[in-house]
Amino acid sequence: MPSLDISWVDVFTDRPFAGNPLAVVPEADALDSEQMQALAAELGLSETTFVLDGVSRLRIFTPKVELPLAGHPVIGTVVELGRLGLLAEGSHVFRTGAGETPVKLRDGVATMTQPDLRVHRELDPAVCASLLGLEPGDVTGRPVVCETAVPQGFAQVLDRDTLARVRPDLGAIERFDESAIGLAAWCEDGDGRIAMRFFAPQMGIAEDPATGSAAGALAALRVAEGGEPGAVTIRQGEHVGRPSTIHVEVGGEAGRPEGVRVSGTAVPVLRATLDPAVLSGG
């Protein structure tokens, strides 16, 4: 087995040691699924992306499971492949576990188009409040499980002060819904801005610094519930010391979102080479 180069990048930020860390393995065809999962667990980041078949297919692993699609791994991988000279600027399509995922790279900014919004079920507001360590009156609106990539729970809270008071019951969140990979708490934060926190113990992630799949789903959900389409900026990660900025644009019309596009940047932190003996059992 040849040695493997691994890139470590911080995603949804323009400076190192902020945003959401990501490992990218550009030429991972020699690895099988078990080895990919073992490497992702060893690295311990929210996600590790394995690039296959040249630069045409992606597999994404958390420390515990493989995901069909996720936002920050796609964004970070596209930016890093461009920086390494392995992906030209312009439009491309990756094959992922969720099918074909269109992406665009321009001037160091990556944009991914996510699948259309699907709303699966409503959640009990009082239960969501308990999961988040809040009072029932702190949760407003209609919590739901929905997705533009993978199912996630979304519970709107009153304001940023309430968001800061969230003390998640991670054990209960891990069990609250068999299909959802985590629970987002979010609030409006002024014109075109949203603040969000995301908890995913199901995937081995206590609190995620930046969740592109949740950002896309949340922006589309607001439009589905009557909000105007257009651009929104989602801030995440400040409560774990890794502030992140996610840009989302949703097309369509109020009540009928379409064309969910998530954009962001990434910065390199380090590169490493994995000794082939590690994965060959030598």
PDB file of C-alpha atoms in Angstrom:
ATOM      1  CA  MET A   1       0.000   0.000   0.000  1.00  0.00           C
ATOM      2  CA  PRO A   2       1.454   3.418  -0.937  1.00  0.00           C
ATOM      3  CA  SER A   3       1.826   6.193   1.609  1.00  0.00           C
ATOM      4  CA  LEU A   4      -1.140   8.553   1.875  1.00  0.00           C
ATOM      5  CA  ASP A   5      -1.054  12.337   2.029  1.00  0.00           C
ATOM      6  CA  ILE A   6      -3.598  13.898   4.372  1.00  0.00           C
ATOM      7  CA  SER A   7      -4.586  17.570   4.414  1.00  0.00           C
ATOM      8  CA  TRP A   8      -5.978  19.222   7.542  1.00  0.00           C
ATOM      9  CA  VAL A   9      -8.060  22.314   6.763  1.00  0.00           C
ATOM     10  CA  ASP A  10     -10.367  24.578   8.759  1.00  0.00           C
ATOM     11  CA  VAL A  11     -13.673  25.100   6.969  1.00  0.00           C
ATOM     12  CA  PHE A  12     -16.167  27.987   6.965  1.00  0.00           C
ATOM     13  CA  THR A  13     -13.497  30.407   8.137  1.00  0.00           C
ATOM     14  CA  ASP A  14     -10.761  32.600   6.669  1.00  0.00           C
ATOM     15  CA  ARG A  15      -8.248  31.984   9.466  1.00  0.00           C
ATOM     16  CA  PRO A  16      -6.662  28.901  11.040  1.00  0.00           C
ATOM     17  CA  PHE A  17      -7.938  27.508  14.354  1.00  0.00           C
ATOM     18  CA  ALA A  18     -11.493  28.660  13.705  1.00  0.00           C
ATOM     19  CA  GLY A  19     -14.305  27.047  11.724  1.00  0.00           C
ATOM     20  CA  ASN A  20     -14.685  23.290  11.541  1.00  0.00           C
ATOM     21  CA  PRO A  21     -11.564  21.120  11.104  1.00  0.00           C
ATOM     22  CA  LEU A  22     -11.599  18.588   8.284  1.00  0.00           C
ATOM     23  CA  ALA A  23      -9.182  15.922   7.090  1.00  0.00           C
ATOM     24  CA  VAL A  24      -8.983  15.358   3.332  1.00  0.00           C
ATOM     25  CA  VAL A  25      -7.336  12.266   1.833  1.00  0.00           C
ATOM     26  CA  PRO A  26      -6.939  13.174  -1.866  1.00  0.00           C
ATOM     27  CA  GLU A  27      -5.988   9.763  -3.328  1.00  0.00           C
ATOM     28  CA  ALA A  28      -7.726   7.183  -1.174  1.00  0.00           C
ATOM     29  CA  ASP A  29      -8.527   4.443  -3.708  1.00  0.00           C
ATOM     30  CA  ALA A  30      -6.256   1.929  -1.960  1.00  0.00           C
ATOM     31  CA  LEU A  31      -8.346   2.045   1.235  1.00  0.00           C
ATOM     32  CA  ASP A  32     -11.352  -0.121   1.988  1.00  0.00           C
ATOM     33  CA  SER A  33     -14.333   0.980   4.064  1.00  0.00           C
ATOM     34  CA  GLU A  34     -12.991  -0.491   7.295  1.00  0.00           C
ATOM     35  CA  GLN A  35      -9.679   1.330   6.878  1.00  0.00           C
ATOM     36  CA  MET A  36     -11.437   4.607   6.097  1.00  0.00           C
ATOM     37  CA  GLN A  37     -13.526   4.305   9.257  1.00  0.00           C
ATOM     38  CA  ALA A  38     -10.481   3.422  11.336  1.00  0.00           C
ATOM     39  CA  LEU A  39      -8.560   6.426  10.034  1.00  0.00           C
ATOM     40  CA  ALA A  40     -11.495   8.774  10.636  1.00  0.00           C
ATOM     41  CA  ALA A  41     -11.784   7.486  14.199  1.00  0.00           C
ATOM     42  CA  GLU A  42      -8.059   7.921  14.777  1.00  0.00           C
ATOM     43  CA  LEU A  43      -8.075  11.513  13.487  1.00  0.00           C
ATOM     44  CA  GLY A  44     -11.112  12.286  15.660  1.00  0.00           C
ATOM     45  CA  LEU A  45     -12.383  15.223  13.592  1.00  0.00           C
ATOM     46  CA  SER A  46     -16.048  15.841  12.869  1.00  0.00           C
ATOM     47  CA  GLU A  47     -15.504  14.384   9.395  1.00  0.00           C
ATOM     48  CA  THR A  48     -12.806  12.975   7.154  1.00  0.00           C
ATOM     49  CA  THR A  49     -13.267  13.006   3.378  1.00  0.00           C
ATOM     50  CA  PHE A  50     -11.796  10.350   1.096  1.00  0.00           C
ATOM     51  CA  VAL A  51     -11.421  11.363  -2.552  1.00  0.00           C
ATOM     52  CA  LEU A  52     -11.769   8.491  -5.031  1.00  0.00           C
ATOM     53  CA  ASP A  53     -11.734   7.788  -8.758  1.00  0.00           C
ATOM     54  CA  GLY A  54      -9.493  10.732  -9.528  1.00  0.00           C
ATOM     55  CA  VAL A  55     -11.509  13.641  -8.176  1.00  0.00           C
ATOM     56  CA  SER A  56     -14.972  12.370  -9.061  1.00  0.00           C
ATOM     57  CA  ARG A  57     -16.246  10.559  -5.944  1.00  0.00           C
ATOM     58  CA  LEU A  58     -16.319  11.384  -2.230  1.00  0.00           C
ATOM     59  CA  ARG A  59     -16.874   9.242   0.849  1.00  0.00           C
ATOM     60  CA  ILE A  60     -17.382  11.021   4.170  1.00  0.00           C
ATOM     61  CA  PHE A  61     -16.805   9.499   7.611  1.00  0.00           C
ATOM     62  CA  THR A  62     -17.347  10.775  11.125  1.00  0.00           C
ATOM     63  CA  PRO A  63     -15.437   9.073  13.971  1.00  0.00           C
ATOM     64  CA  LYS A  64     -18.323   6.599  14.223  1.00  0.00           C
ATOM     65  CA  VAL A  65     -20.211   6.304  10.918  1.00  0.00           C
ATOM     66  CA  GLU A  66     -20.166   7.011   7.209  1.00  0.00           C
ATOM     67  CA  LEU A  67     -22.447   9.823   5.999  1.00  0.00           C
ATOM     68  CA  PRO A  68     -24.022   9.924   2.539  1.00  0.00           C
ATOM     69  CA  LEU A  69     -23.436  13.679   2.302  1.00  0.00           C
ATOM     70  CA  ALA A  70     -22.387  16.560   4.537  1.00  0.00           C
ATOM     71  CA  GLY A  71     -21.715  20.241   4.004  1.00  0.00           C
ATOM     72  CA  HIS A  72     -18.399  21.148   5.571  1.00  0.00           C
ATOM     73  CA  PRO A  73     -16.596  18.091   4.133  1.00  0.00           C
ATOM     74  CA  VAL A  74     -17.704  18.935   0.589  1.00  0.00           C
ATOM     75  CA  ILE A  75     -16.870  22.631   0.905  1.00  0.00           C
ATOM     76  CA  GLY A  76     -13.489  21.986   2.521  1.00  0.00           C
ATOM     77  CA  THR A  77     -12.565  19.238   0.076  1.00  0.00           C
ATOM     78  CA  VAL A  78     -13.383  21.354  -2.981  1.00  0.00           C
ATOM     79  CA  VAL A  79     -11.310  24.282  -1.694  1.00  0.00           C
ATOM     80  CA  GLU A  80      -8.369  22.033  -0.754  1.00  0.00           C
ATOM     81  CA  LEU A  81      -8.394  20.131  -4.052  1.00  0.00           C
ATOM     82  CA  GLY A  82      -8.292  23.485  -5.828  1.00  0.00           C
ATOM     83  CA  ARG A  83      -5.399  24.660  -3.663  1.00  0.00           C
ATOM     84  CA  LEU A  84      -3.472  21.465  -4.450  1.00  0.00           C
ATOM     85  CA  GLY A  85      -4.047  21.928  -8.170  1.00  0.00           C
ATOM     86  CA  LEU A  86      -6.203  18.801  -8.419  1.00  0.00           C
ATOM     87  CA  LEU A  87      -9.467  20.585  -9.242  1.00  0.00           C
ATOM     88  CA  ALA A  88      -9.869  23.450 -11.701  1.00  0.00           C
ATOM     89  CA  GLU A  89     -12.023  26.460 -11.052  1.00  0.00           C
ATOM     90  CA  GLY A  90     -15.543  26.160 -12.412  1.00  0.00           C
ATOM     91  CA  SER A  91     -18.422  23.703 -12.062  1.00  0.00           C
ATOM     92  CA  HIS A  92     -18.053  20.023 -11.245  1.00  0.00           C
ATOM     93  CA  VAL A  93     -20.179  17.104 -10.075  1.00  0.00           C
ATOM     94  CA  PHE A  94     -19.096  14.677  -7.335  1.00  0.00           C
ATOM     95  CA  ARG A  95     -20.647  11.285  -6.803  1.00  0.00           C
ATOM     96  CA  THR A  96     -21.566  10.901  -3.133  1.00  0.00           C
ATOM     97  CA  GLY A  97     -23.689   8.607  -1.036  1.00  0.00           C
ATOM     98  CA  ALA A  98     -26.618  10.914  -1.767  1.00  0.00           C
ATOM     99  CA  GLY A  99     -26.160  10.765  -5.543  1.00  0.00           C
ATOM    100  CA  GLU A 100     -24.664  13.472  -7.738  1.00  0.00           C
ATOM    101  CA  THR A 101     -23.651  16.637  -5.883  1.00  0.00           C
ATOM    102  CA  PRO A 102     -22.966  19.738  -8.023  1.00  0.00           C
ATOM    103  CA  VAL A 103     -20.182  22.011  -6.778  1.00  0.00           C
ATOM    104  CA  LYS A 104     -18.491  25.186  -7.970  1.00  0.00           C
ATOM    105  CA  LEU A 105     -15.076  26.608  -7.165  1.00  0.00           C
ATOM    106  CA  ARG A 106     -14.300  30.269  -7.760  1.00  0.00           C
ATOM    107  CA  ASP A 107     -11.603  32.457  -6.200  1.00  0.00           C
ATOM    108  CA  GLY A 108     -11.129  30.106  -3.260  1.00  0.00           C
ATOM    109  CA  VAL A 109     -14.857  29.907  -2.450  1.00  0.00           C
ATOM    110  CA  ALA A 110     -16.668  26.597  -2.817  1.00  0.00           C
ATOM    111  CA  THR A 111     -20.413  26.249  -3.359  1.00  0.00           C
ATOM    112  CA  MET A 112     -22.388  23.035  -3.177  1.00  0.00           C
ATOM    113  CA  THR A 113     -25.972  22.500  -4.303  1.00  0.00           C
ATOM    114  CA  GLN A 114     -27.850  20.361  -1.809  1.00  0.00           C
ATOM    115  CA  PRO A 115     -30.905  18.176  -2.483  1.00  0.00           C
ATOM    116  CA  ASP A 116     -34.352  19.705  -2.079  1.00  0.00           C
ATOM    117  CA  LEU A 117     -35.778  20.062   1.419  1.00  0.00           C
ATOM    118  CA  ARG A 118     -37.707  17.165   2.911  1.00  0.00           C
ATOM    119  CA  VAL A 119     -39.636  17.664   6.152  1.00  0.00           C
ATOM    120  CA  HIS A 120     -40.131  14.355   7.940  1.00  0.00           C
ATOM    121  CA  ARG A 121     -42.003  15.023  11.179  1.00  0.00           C
ATOM    122  CA  GLU A 122     -42.787  17.516  13.918  1.00  0.00           C
ATOM    123  CA  LEU A 123     -41.132  17.339  17.328  1.00  0.00           C
ATOM    124  CA  ASP A 124     -42.593  18.143  20.735  1.00  0.00           C
ATOM    125  CA  PRO A 125     -41.353  21.638  21.748  1.00  0.00           C
ATOM    126  CA  ALA A 126     -41.271  20.673  25.438  1.00  0.00           C
ATOM    127  CA  VAL A 127     -39.176  17.603  24.681  1.00  0.00           C
ATOM    128  CA  CYS A 128     -36.769  19.704  22.599  1.00  0.00           C
ATOM    129  CA  ALA A 129     -36.487  22.217  25.437  1.00  0.00           C
ATOM    130  CA  SER A 130     -35.612  19.401  27.846  1.00  0.00           C
ATOM    131  CA  LEU A 131     -33.015  18.004  25.439  1.00  0.00           C
ATOM    132  CA  LEU A 132     -31.397  21.436  25.279  1.00  0.00           C
ATOM    133  CA  GLY A 133     -31.530  22.073  29.042  1.00  0.00           C
ATOM    134  CA  LEU A 134     -34.053  24.903  28.596  1.00  0.00           C
ATOM    135  CA  GLU A 135     -37.514  25.801  29.879  1.00  0.00           C
ATOM    136  CA  PRO A 136     -40.499  24.946  27.637  1.00  0.00           C
ATOM    137  CA  GLY A 137     -41.136  28.613  26.905  1.00  0.00           C
ATOM    138  CA  ASP A 138     -37.601  29.015  25.550  1.00  0.00           C
ATOM    139  CA  VAL A 139     -38.455  26.998  22.426  1.00  0.00           C
ATOM    140  CA  THR A 140     -40.653  28.731  19.887  1.00  0.00           C
ATOM    141  CA  GLY A 141     -42.265  27.792  16.622  1.00  0.00           C
ATOM    142  CA  ARG A 142     -42.581  24.255  15.311  1.00  0.00           C
ATOM    143  CA  PRO A 143     -39.554  21.993  15.871  1.00  0.00           C
ATOM    144  CA  VAL A 144     -39.144  19.440  13.103  1.00  0.00           C
ATOM    145  CA  VAL A 145     -36.886  16.769  11.677  1.00  0.00           C
ATOM    146  CA  CYS A 146     -35.975  17.692   8.112  1.00  0.00           C
ATOM    147  CA  GLU A 147     -33.089  17.445   5.660  1.00  0.00           C
ATOM    148  CA  THR A 148     -31.379  18.614   2.522  1.00  0.00           C
ATOM    149  CA  ALA A 149     -28.692  15.944   2.984  1.00  0.00           C
ATOM    150  CA  VAL A 150     -29.243  13.877   6.138  1.00  0.00           C
ATOM    151  CA  PRO A 151     -32.137  14.062   8.670  1.00  0.00           C
ATOM    152  CA  GLN A 152     -31.591  16.500  11.544  1.00  0.00           C
ATOM    153  CA  GLY A 153     -33.760  18.005  14.260  1.00  0.00           C
ATOM    154  CA  PHE A 154     -34.296  21.778  14.392  1.00  0.00           C
ATOM    155  CA  ALA A 155     -35.624  23.709  17.383  1.00  0.00           C
ATOM    156  CA  GLN A 156     -35.910  27.506  17.296  1.00  0.00           C
ATOM    157  CA  VAL A 157     -35.153  29.308  20.552  1.00  0.00           C
ATOM    158  CA  LEU A 158     -36.087  32.838  21.553  1.00  0.00           C
ATOM    159  CA  ASP A 159     -32.818  34.726  21.059  1.00  0.00           C
ATOM    160  CA  ARG A 160     -29.031  34.609  21.304  1.00  0.00           C
ATOM    161  CA  ASP A 161     -29.129  34.808  25.104  1.00  0.00           C
ATOM    162  CA  THR A 162     -31.293  31.691  25.154  1.00  0.00           C
ATOM    163  CA  LEU A 163     -28.964  30.009  22.686  1.00  0.00           C
ATOM    164  CA  ALA A 164     -26.035  30.739  25.001  1.00  0.00           C
ATOM    165  CA  ARG A 165     -27.917  29.115  27.906  1.00  0.00           C
ATOM    166  CA  VAL A 166     -28.308  25.800  26.086  1.00  0.00           C
ATOM    167  CA  ARG A 167     -26.892  22.930  28.111  1.00  0.00           C
ATOM    168  CA  PRO A 168     -27.541  19.855  25.985  1.00  0.00           C
ATOM    169  CA  ASP A 169     -28.362  16.476  27.458  1.00  0.00           C
ATOM    170  CA  LEU A 170     -26.126  14.577  25.042  1.00  0.00           C
ATOM    171  CA  GLY A 171     -27.253  11.162  26.178  1.00  0.00           C
ATOM    172  CA  ALA A 172     -30.889  12.035  25.573  1.00  0.00           C
ATOM    173  CA  ILE A 173     -30.115  13.728  22.241  1.00  0.00           C
ATOM    174  CA  GLU A 174     -28.351  10.574  21.104  1.00  0.00           C
ATOM    175  CA  ARG A 175     -31.607   8.654  21.675  1.00  0.00           C
ATOM    176  CA  PHE A 176     -34.257  11.238  20.786  1.00  0.00           C
ATOM    177  CA  ASP A 177     -34.863  10.150  17.174  1.00  0.00           C
ATOM    178  CA  GLU A 178     -33.611   7.004  15.471  1.00  0.00           C
ATOM    179  CA  SER A 179     -33.233   8.671  12.071  1.00  0.00           C
ATOM    180  CA  ALA A 180     -31.884  12.131  12.949  1.00  0.00           C
ATOM    181  CA  ILE A 181     -28.111  12.524  13.207  1.00  0.00           C
ATOM    182  CA  GLY A 182     -28.351  15.421  15.653  1.00  0.00           C
ATOM    183  CA  LEU A 183     -30.298  18.381  17.012  1.00  0.00           C
ATOM    184  CA  ALA A 184     -29.828  22.037  16.079  1.00  0.00           C
ATOM    185  CA  ALA A 185     -30.839  24.938  18.297  1.00  0.00           C
ATOM    186  CA  TRP A 186     -31.127  28.208  16.393  1.00  0.00           C
ATOM    187  CA  CYS A 187     -32.463  31.745  16.523  1.00  0.00           C
ATOM    188  CA  GLU A 188     -32.917  34.740  14.274  1.00  0.00           C
ATOM    189  CA  ASP A 189     -30.062  37.223  14.637  1.00  0.00           C
ATOM    190  CA  GLY A 190     -31.098  40.290  12.684  1.00  0.00           C
ATOM    191  CA  ASP A 191     -31.744  40.895   9.003  1.00  0.00           C
ATOM    192  CA  GLY A 192     -30.533  37.905   6.993  1.00  0.00           C
ATOM    193  CA  ARG A 193     -28.577  36.393   9.870  1.00  0.00           C
ATOM    194  CA  ILE A 194     -29.077  33.246  11.934  1.00  0.00           C
ATOM    195  CA  ALA A 195     -27.189  31.907  14.957  1.00  0.00           C
ATOM    196  CA  MET A 196     -27.065  28.128  15.375  1.00  0.00           C
ATOM    197  CA  ARG A 197     -25.616  25.406  17.578  1.00  0.00           C
ATOM    198  CA  PHE A 198     -25.596  21.746  16.528  1.00  0.00           C
ATOM    199  CA  PHE A 199     -25.250  18.674  18.746  1.00  0.00           C
ATOM    200  CA  ALA A 200     -24.531  15.250  17.225  1.00  0.00           C
ATOM    201  CA  PRO A 201     -23.479  12.669  19.850  1.00  0.00           C
ATOM    202  CA  GLN A 202     -24.929  10.018  17.539  1.00  0.00           C
ATOM    203  CA  MET A 203     -21.884  10.625  15.313  1.00  0.00           C
ATOM    204  CA  GLY A 204     -19.356  11.079  18.102  1.00  0.00           C
ATOM    205  CA  ILE A 205     -19.599  14.893  17.968  1.00  0.00           C
ATOM    206  CA  ALA A 206     -20.710  16.698  21.118  1.00  0.00           C
ATOM    207  CA  GLU A 207     -21.069  20.142  19.504  1.00  0.00           C
ATOM    208  CA  ASP A 208     -20.201  20.779  15.867  1.00  0.00           C
ATOM    209  CA  PRO A 209     -18.441  24.085  15.067  1.00  0.00           C
ATOM    210  CA  ALA A 210     -20.003  24.368  11.585  1.00  0.00           C
ATOM    211  CA  THR A 211     -22.615  22.162   9.951  1.00  0.00           C
ATOM    212  CA  GLY A 212     -23.179  22.864   6.270  1.00  0.00           C
ATOM    213  CA  SER A 213     -25.935  20.301   5.852  1.00  0.00           C
ATOM    214  CA  ALA A 214     -27.874  21.766   8.783  1.00  0.00           C
ATOM    215  CA  ALA A 215     -27.323  25.301   7.465  1.00  0.00           C
ATOM    216  CA  GLY A 216     -28.814  24.401   4.094  1.00  0.00           C
ATOM    217  CA  ALA A 217     -31.779  22.595   5.630  1.00  0.00           C
ATOM    218  CA  LEU A 218     -32.491  25.422   8.078  1.00  0.00           C
ATOM    219  CA  ALA A 219     -32.381  28.117   5.414  1.00  0.00           C
ATOM    220  CA  ALA A 220     -34.741  26.078   3.233  1.00  0.00           C
ATOM    221  CA  LEU A 221     -37.028  25.352   6.194  1.00  0.00           C
ATOM    222  CA  ARG A 222     -37.470  29.082   6.859  1.00  0.00           C
ATOM    223  CA  VAL A 223     -38.593  29.548   3.263  1.00  0.00           C
ATOM    224  CA  ALA A 224     -40.885  26.506   3.449  1.00  0.00           C
ATOM    225  CA  GLU A 225     -42.549  28.075   6.489  1.00  0.00           C
ATOM    226  CA  GLY A 226     -43.282  31.306   4.631  1.00  0.00           C
ATOM    227  CA  GLY A 227     -40.016  33.228   4.690  1.00  0.00           C
ATOM    228  CA  GLU A 228     -38.664  34.986   1.638  1.00  0.00           C
ATOM    229  CA  PRO A 229     -36.056  33.189  -0.474  1.00  0.00           C
ATOM    230  CA  GLY A 230     -32.618  34.684  -0.903  1.00  0.00           C
ATOM    231  CA  ALA A 231     -29.305  34.783   0.934  1.00  0.00           C
ATOM    232  CA  VAL A 232     -28.748  34.233   4.656  1.00  0.00           C
ATOM    233  CA  THR A 233     -25.620  34.070   6.782  1.00  0.00           C
ATOM    234  CA  ILE A 234     -25.427  31.463   9.530  1.00  0.00           C
ATOM    235  CA  ARG A 235     -23.032  31.913  12.451  1.00  0.00           C
ATOM    236  CA  GLN A 236     -22.005  28.846  14.389  1.00  0.00           C
ATOM    237  CA  GLY A 237     -19.168  27.600  16.579  1.00  0.00           C
ATOM    238  CA  GLU A 238     -18.593  30.565  18.894  1.00  0.00           C
ATOM    239  CA  HIS A 239     -19.730  28.540  21.921  1.00  0.00           C
ATOM    240  CA  VAL A 240     -16.890  26.052  21.334  1.00  0.00           C
ATOM    241  CA  GLY A 241     -14.304  28.718  20.521  1.00  0.00           C
ATOM    242  CA  ARG A 242     -14.351  28.128  16.751  1.00  0.00           C
ATOM    243  CA  PRO A 243     -16.462  30.852  15.110  1.00  0.00           C
ATOM    244  CA  SER A 244     -17.737  29.890  11.670  1.00  0.00           C
ATOM    245  CA  THR A 245     -19.556  31.672   8.852  1.00  0.00           C
ATOM    246  CA  ILE A 246     -21.784  29.755   6.442  1.00  0.00           C
ATOM    247  CA  HIS A 247     -23.459  31.448   3.463  1.00  0.00           C
ATOM    248  CA  VAL A 248     -26.663  29.931   2.118  1.00  0.00           C
ATOM    249  CA  GLU A 249     -28.848  30.969  -0.793  1.00  0.00           C
ATOM    250  CA  VAL A 250     -32.296  29.495  -1.357  1.00  0.00           C
ATOM    251  CA  GLY A 251     -34.336  29.971  -4.510  1.00  0.00           C
ATOM    252  CA  GLY A 252     -37.996  29.379  -5.199  1.00  0.00           C
ATOM    253  CA  GLU A 253     -40.725  31.365  -3.466  1.00  0.00           C
ATOM    254  CA  ALA A 254     -42.193  31.712   0.012  1.00  0.00           C
ATOM    255  CA  GLY A 255     -43.613  28.317   0.965  1.00  0.00           C
ATOM    256  CA  ARG A 256     -41.746  26.513  -1.861  1.00  0.00           C
ATOM    257  CA  PRO A 257     -37.950  26.517  -1.495  1.00  0.00           C
ATOM    258  CA  GLU A 258     -35.681  25.163  -4.195  1.00  0.00           C
ATOM    259  CA  GLY A 259     -32.057  25.372  -5.273  1.00  0.00           C
ATOM    260  CA  VAL A 260     -30.328  25.240  -1.863  1.00  0.00           C
ATOM    261  CA  ARG A 261     -26.719  26.413  -2.264  1.00  0.00           C
ATOM    262  CA  VAL A 262     -24.204  26.456   0.589  1.00  0.00           C
ATOM    263  CA  SER A 263     -20.929  28.382   0.228  1.00  0.00           C
ATOM    264  CA  GLY A 264     -17.793  28.904   2.252  1.00  0.00           C
ATOM    265  CA  THR A 265     -14.027  29.066   2.401  1.00  0.00           C
ATOM    266  CA  ALA A 266     -11.338  26.910   3.985  1.00  0.00           C
ATOM    267  CA  VAL A 267      -7.768  27.484   5.101  1.00  0.00           C
ATOM    268  CA  PRO A 268      -4.917  24.946   5.275  1.00  0.00           C
ATOM    269  CA  VAL A 269      -3.505  24.074   8.672  1.00  0.00           C
ATOM    270  CA  LEU A 270      -1.127  21.166   8.082  1.00  0.00           C
ATOM    271  CA  ARG A 271      -0.274  18.253   5.807  1.00  0.00           C
ATOM    272  CA  ALA A 272       0.819  14.803   6.904  1.00  0.00           C
ATOM    273  CA  THR A 273       1.855  11.521   5.360  1.00  0.00           C
ATOM    274  CA  LEU A 274       0.440   8.301   6.714  1.00  0.00           C
ATOM    275  CA  ASP A 275       2.931   5.451   6.851  1.00  0.00           C
ATOM    276  CA  PRO A 276       1.560   2.579   4.716  1.00  0.00           C
ATOM    277  CA  ALA A 277       2.477   0.110   7.467  1.00  0.00           C
ATOM    278  CA  VAL A 278      -0.227   1.634   9.674  1.00  0.00           C
ATOM    279  CA  LEU A 279      -3.035   0.433   7.449  1.00  0.00           C
ATOM    280  CA  SER A 280      -1.366  -2.680   6.078  1.00  0.00           C
ATOM    281  CA  GLY A 281      -0.895  -4.190   9.523  1.00  0.00           C
ATOM    282  CA  GLY A 282       2.876  -3.990   9.365  1.00  0.00           C
TER     283      GLY A 282
END
